[in-house]
């Protein structure tokens, strides 16, 4: 579910089975105890193009940036890679409305010419988990990228931004 998309139209399935709803509904069968991805959206921050946007393909490492790229575990093998940040944004609801509860960022670099990139898959999975557990982890991002992300989150929904933890605002805006 794209939490940033206000368009309620049904989209054709991607072929992946994402379990949602209450996984502990009592039936005890398939999916019991599985984390729900209903409240998380991947945001790509592109500091070179001064852009931030939601790309739901990133849930399965299939964002537009990642397609047709072979990712290598060694940063040195992609010396001319372009920097992108994959930011996992988890939304929580409280009494007065929704807010940005978990925000974690992962670095990746992509060199389109050689169709190679660098990212740490374990880091991406761990940061997604941390976001789902309501952690804020953006201090390792460069200042320009932090400001792009802050602007994106504010423009998406000013009320959600206002209800979010002061730590998120401080970490992104300094």
mmCIF file with all atom_site columns, C-alpha atoms in Angstrom, residues 34-111:
data_model
loop_
_atom_site.group_PDB
_atom_site.id
_atom_site.type_symbol
_atom_site.label_atom_id
_atom_site.label_alt_id
_atom_site.label_comp_id
_atom_site.label_asym_id
_atom_site.label_entity_id
_atom_site.label_seq_id
_atom_site.pdbx_PDB_ins_code
_atom_site.Cartn_x
_atom_site.Cartn_y
_atom_site.Cartn_z
_atom_site.occupancy
_atom_site.B_iso_or_equiv
_atom_site.pdbx_formal_charge
_atom_site.auth_seq_id
_atom_site.auth_comp_id
_atom_site.auth_asym_id
_atom_site.auth_atom_id
_atom_site.pdbx_PDB_model_num
ATOM 1  C CA . UNK A 1 34  ? 4.405  -12.057 10.072  1.00 0.00 ? 34  UNK A CA 1
ATOM 2  C CA . UNK A 1 35  ? 5.127  -8.311  10.117  1.00 0.00 ? 35  UNK A CA 1
ATOM 3  C CA . UNK A 1 36  ? 2.663  -6.263  8.128   1.00 0.00 ? 36  UNK A CA 1
ATOM 4  C CA . UNK A 1 37  ? 4.041  -3.917  5.484   1.00 0.00 ? 37  UNK A CA 1
ATOM 5  C CA . UNK A 1 38  ? 0.790  -1.931  5.358   1.00 0.00 ? 38  UNK A CA 1
ATOM 6  C CA . UNK A 1 39  ? 2.280  1.095   7.131   1.00 0.00 ? 39  UNK A CA 1
ATOM 7  C CA . UNK A 1 40  ? 5.630  1.442   5.370   1.00 0.00 ? 40  UNK A CA 1
ATOM 8  C CA . UNK A 1 41  ? 6.586  3.218   2.165   1.00 0.00 ? 41  UNK A CA 1
ATOM 9  C CA . UNK A 1 42  ? 9.989  3.462   0.474   1.00 0.00 ? 42  UNK A CA 1
ATOM 10 C CA . UNK A 1 43  ? 11.068 6.978   -0.460  1.00 0.00 ? 43  UNK A CA 1
ATOM 11 C CA . UNK A 1 44  ? 13.957 7.471   -2.898  1.00 0.00 ? 44  UNK A CA 1
ATOM 12 C CA . UNK A 1 45  ? 16.012 10.608  -2.293  1.00 0.00 ? 45  UNK A CA 1
ATOM 13 C CA . UNK A 1 46  ? 18.057 11.714  -5.302  1.00 0.00 ? 46  UNK A CA 1
ATOM 14 C CA . UNK A 1 47  ? 20.349 14.539  -4.181  1.00 0.00 ? 47  UNK A CA 1
ATOM 15 C CA . UNK A 1 48  ? 21.786 15.088  -7.677  1.00 0.00 ? 48  UNK A CA 1
ATOM 16 C CA . UNK A 1 49  ? 18.343 15.842  -9.155  1.00 0.00 ? 49  UNK A CA 1
ATOM 17 C CA . UNK A 1 50  ? 17.064 17.532  -5.951  1.00 0.00 ? 50  UNK A CA 1
ATOM 18 C CA . UNK A 1 51  ? 14.182 15.075  -5.809  1.00 0.00 ? 51  UNK A CA 1
ATOM 19 C CA . UNK A 1 52  ? 12.428 12.745  -3.382  1.00 0.00 ? 52  UNK A CA 1
ATOM 20 C CA . UNK A 1 53  ? 9.597  10.404  -4.355  1.00 0.00 ? 53  UNK A CA 1
ATOM 21 C CA . UNK A 1 54  ? 7.836  7.196   -3.362  1.00 0.00 ? 54  UNK A CA 1
ATOM 22 C CA . UNK A 1 55  ? 8.749  4.098   -5.355  1.00 0.00 ? 55  UNK A CA 1
ATOM 23 C CA . UNK A 1 56  ? 6.840  1.050   -4.096  1.00 0.00 ? 56  UNK A CA 1
ATOM 24 C CA . UNK A 1 57  ? 9.040  -1.232  -6.219  1.00 0.00 ? 57  UNK A CA 1
ATOM 25 C CA . UNK A 1 58  ? 11.780 -0.731  -3.631  1.00 0.00 ? 58  UNK A CA 1
ATOM 26 C CA . UNK A 1 59  ? 9.860  -3.028  -1.253  1.00 0.00 ? 59  UNK A CA 1
ATOM 27 C CA . UNK A 1 60  ? 11.204 -5.872  -3.389  1.00 0.00 ? 60  UNK A CA 1
ATOM 28 C CA . UNK A 1 61  ? 14.447 -4.216  -4.559  1.00 0.00 ? 61  UNK A CA 1
ATOM 29 C CA . UNK A 1 62  ? 12.754 -3.329  -7.847  1.00 0.00 ? 62  UNK A CA 1
ATOM 30 C CA . UNK A 1 63  ? 12.639 0.473   -7.745  1.00 0.00 ? 63  UNK A CA 1
ATOM 31 C CA . UNK A 1 64  ? 13.226 2.362   -10.992 1.00 0.00 ? 64  UNK A CA 1
ATOM 32 C CA . UNK A 1 65  ? 16.761 3.102   -9.770  1.00 0.00 ? 65  UNK A CA 1
ATOM 33 C CA . UNK A 1 66  ? 17.497 -0.584  -9.063  1.00 0.00 ? 66  UNK A CA 1
ATOM 34 C CA . UNK A 1 67  ? 16.091 -2.136  -12.246 1.00 0.00 ? 67  UNK A CA 1
ATOM 35 C CA . UNK A 1 68  ? 18.633 -3.601  -14.696 1.00 0.00 ? 68  UNK A CA 1
ATOM 36 C CA . UNK A 1 69  ? 21.490 -2.959  -12.242 1.00 0.00 ? 69  UNK A CA 1
ATOM 37 C CA . UNK A 1 70  ? 23.733 -5.665  -10.821 1.00 0.00 ? 70  UNK A CA 1
ATOM 38 C CA . UNK A 1 71  ? 24.506 -4.742  -7.235  1.00 0.00 ? 71  UNK A CA 1
ATOM 39 C CA . UNK A 1 72  ? 27.919 -5.549  -5.854  1.00 0.00 ? 72  UNK A CA 1
ATOM 40 C CA . UNK A 1 73  ? 28.836 -5.790  -2.171  1.00 0.00 ? 73  UNK A CA 1
ATOM 41 C CA . UNK A 1 74  ? 32.048 -3.766  -2.588  1.00 0.00 ? 74  UNK A CA 1
ATOM 42 C CA . UNK A 1 75  ? 31.699 0.024   -2.833  1.00 0.00 ? 75  UNK A CA 1
ATOM 43 C CA . UNK A 1 76  ? 35.115 0.302   -4.558  1.00 0.00 ? 76  UNK A CA 1
ATOM 44 C CA . UNK A 1 77  ? 33.834 -1.608  -7.612  1.00 0.00 ? 77  UNK A CA 1
ATOM 45 C CA . UNK A 1 78  ? 31.457 1.266   -8.407  1.00 0.00 ? 78  UNK A CA 1
ATOM 46 C CA . UNK A 1 79  ? 33.755 4.310   -8.169  1.00 0.00 ? 79  UNK A CA 1
ATOM 47 C CA . UNK A 1 80  ? 31.582 6.566   -10.365 1.00 0.00 ? 80  UNK A CA 1
ATOM 48 C CA . UNK A 1 81  ? 28.277 5.612   -8.802  1.00 0.00 ? 81  UNK A CA 1
ATOM 49 C CA . UNK A 1 82  ? 25.543 8.180   -8.335  1.00 0.00 ? 82  UNK A CA 1
ATOM 50 C CA . UNK A 1 83  ? 24.292 8.478   -4.769  1.00 0.00 ? 83  UNK A CA 1
ATOM 51 C CA . UNK A 1 84  ? 20.695 7.635   -3.871  1.00 0.00 ? 84  UNK A CA 1
ATOM 52 C CA . UNK A 1 85  ? 19.087 7.145   -0.472  1.00 0.00 ? 85  UNK A CA 1
ATOM 53 C CA . UNK A 1 86  ? 16.382 4.575   0.100   1.00 0.00 ? 86  UNK A CA 1
ATOM 54 C CA . UNK A 1 87  ? 14.391 5.837   3.083   1.00 0.00 ? 87  UNK A CA 1
ATOM 55 C CA . UNK A 1 88  ? 11.910 3.568   4.832   1.00 0.00 ? 88  UNK A CA 1
ATOM 56 C CA . UNK A 1 89  ? 9.024  5.675   6.210   1.00 0.00 ? 89  UNK A CA 1
ATOM 57 C CA . UNK A 1 90  ? 6.588  4.063   8.639   1.00 0.00 ? 90  UNK A CA 1
ATOM 58 C CA . UNK A 1 91  ? 3.347  5.819   9.505   1.00 0.00 ? 91  UNK A CA 1
ATOM 59 C CA . UNK A 1 92  ? 1.586  5.322   12.835  1.00 0.00 ? 92  UNK A CA 1
ATOM 60 C CA . UNK A 1 93  ? -1.771 6.597   14.044  1.00 0.00 ? 93  UNK A CA 1
ATOM 61 C CA . UNK A 1 94  ? -2.359 8.184   17.416  1.00 0.00 ? 94  UNK A CA 1
ATOM 62 C CA . UNK A 1 95  ? -5.312 9.980   18.972  1.00 0.00 ? 95  UNK A CA 1
ATOM 63 C CA . UNK A 1 96  ? -4.999 13.191  16.981  1.00 0.00 ? 96  UNK A CA 1
ATOM 64 C CA . UNK A 1 97  ? -3.993 11.589  13.663  1.00 0.00 ? 97  UNK A CA 1
ATOM 65 C CA . UNK A 1 98  ? -1.203 9.959   11.700  1.00 0.00 ? 98  UNK A CA 1
ATOM 66 C CA . UNK A 1 99  ? 2.482  10.816  12.007  1.00 0.00 ? 99  UNK A CA 1
ATOM 67 C CA . UNK A 1 100 ? 5.874  9.700   10.687  1.00 0.00 ? 100 UNK A CA 1
ATOM 68 C CA . UNK A 1 101 ? 6.860  7.140   13.331  1.00 0.00 ? 101 UNK A CA 1
ATOM 69 C CA . UNK A 1 102 ? 9.866  5.358   11.809  1.00 0.00 ? 102 UNK A CA 1
ATOM 70 C CA . UNK A 1 103 ? 12.279 6.870   9.302   1.00 0.00 ? 103 UNK A CA 1
ATOM 71 C CA . UNK A 1 104 ? 15.511 5.077   8.369   1.00 0.00 ? 104 UNK A CA 1
ATOM 72 C CA . UNK A 1 105 ? 17.869 5.699   5.447   1.00 0.00 ? 105 UNK A CA 1
ATOM 73 C CA . UNK A 1 106 ? 20.078 3.342   3.420   1.00 0.00 ? 106 UNK A CA 1
ATOM 74 C CA . UNK A 1 107 ? 22.721 4.411   0.932   1.00 0.00 ? 107 UNK A CA 1
ATOM 75 C CA . UNK A 1 108 ? 23.079 3.002   -2.545  1.00 0.00 ? 108 UNK A CA 1
ATOM 76 C CA . UNK A 1 109 ? 25.139 4.093   -5.529  1.00 0.00 ? 109 UNK A CA 1
ATOM 77 C CA . UNK A 1 110 ? 24.383 3.327   -9.166  1.00 0.00 ? 110 UNK A CA 1
ATOM 78 C CA . UNK A 1 111 ? 26.512 3.688   -12.299 1.00 0.00 ? 111 UNK A CA 1
#
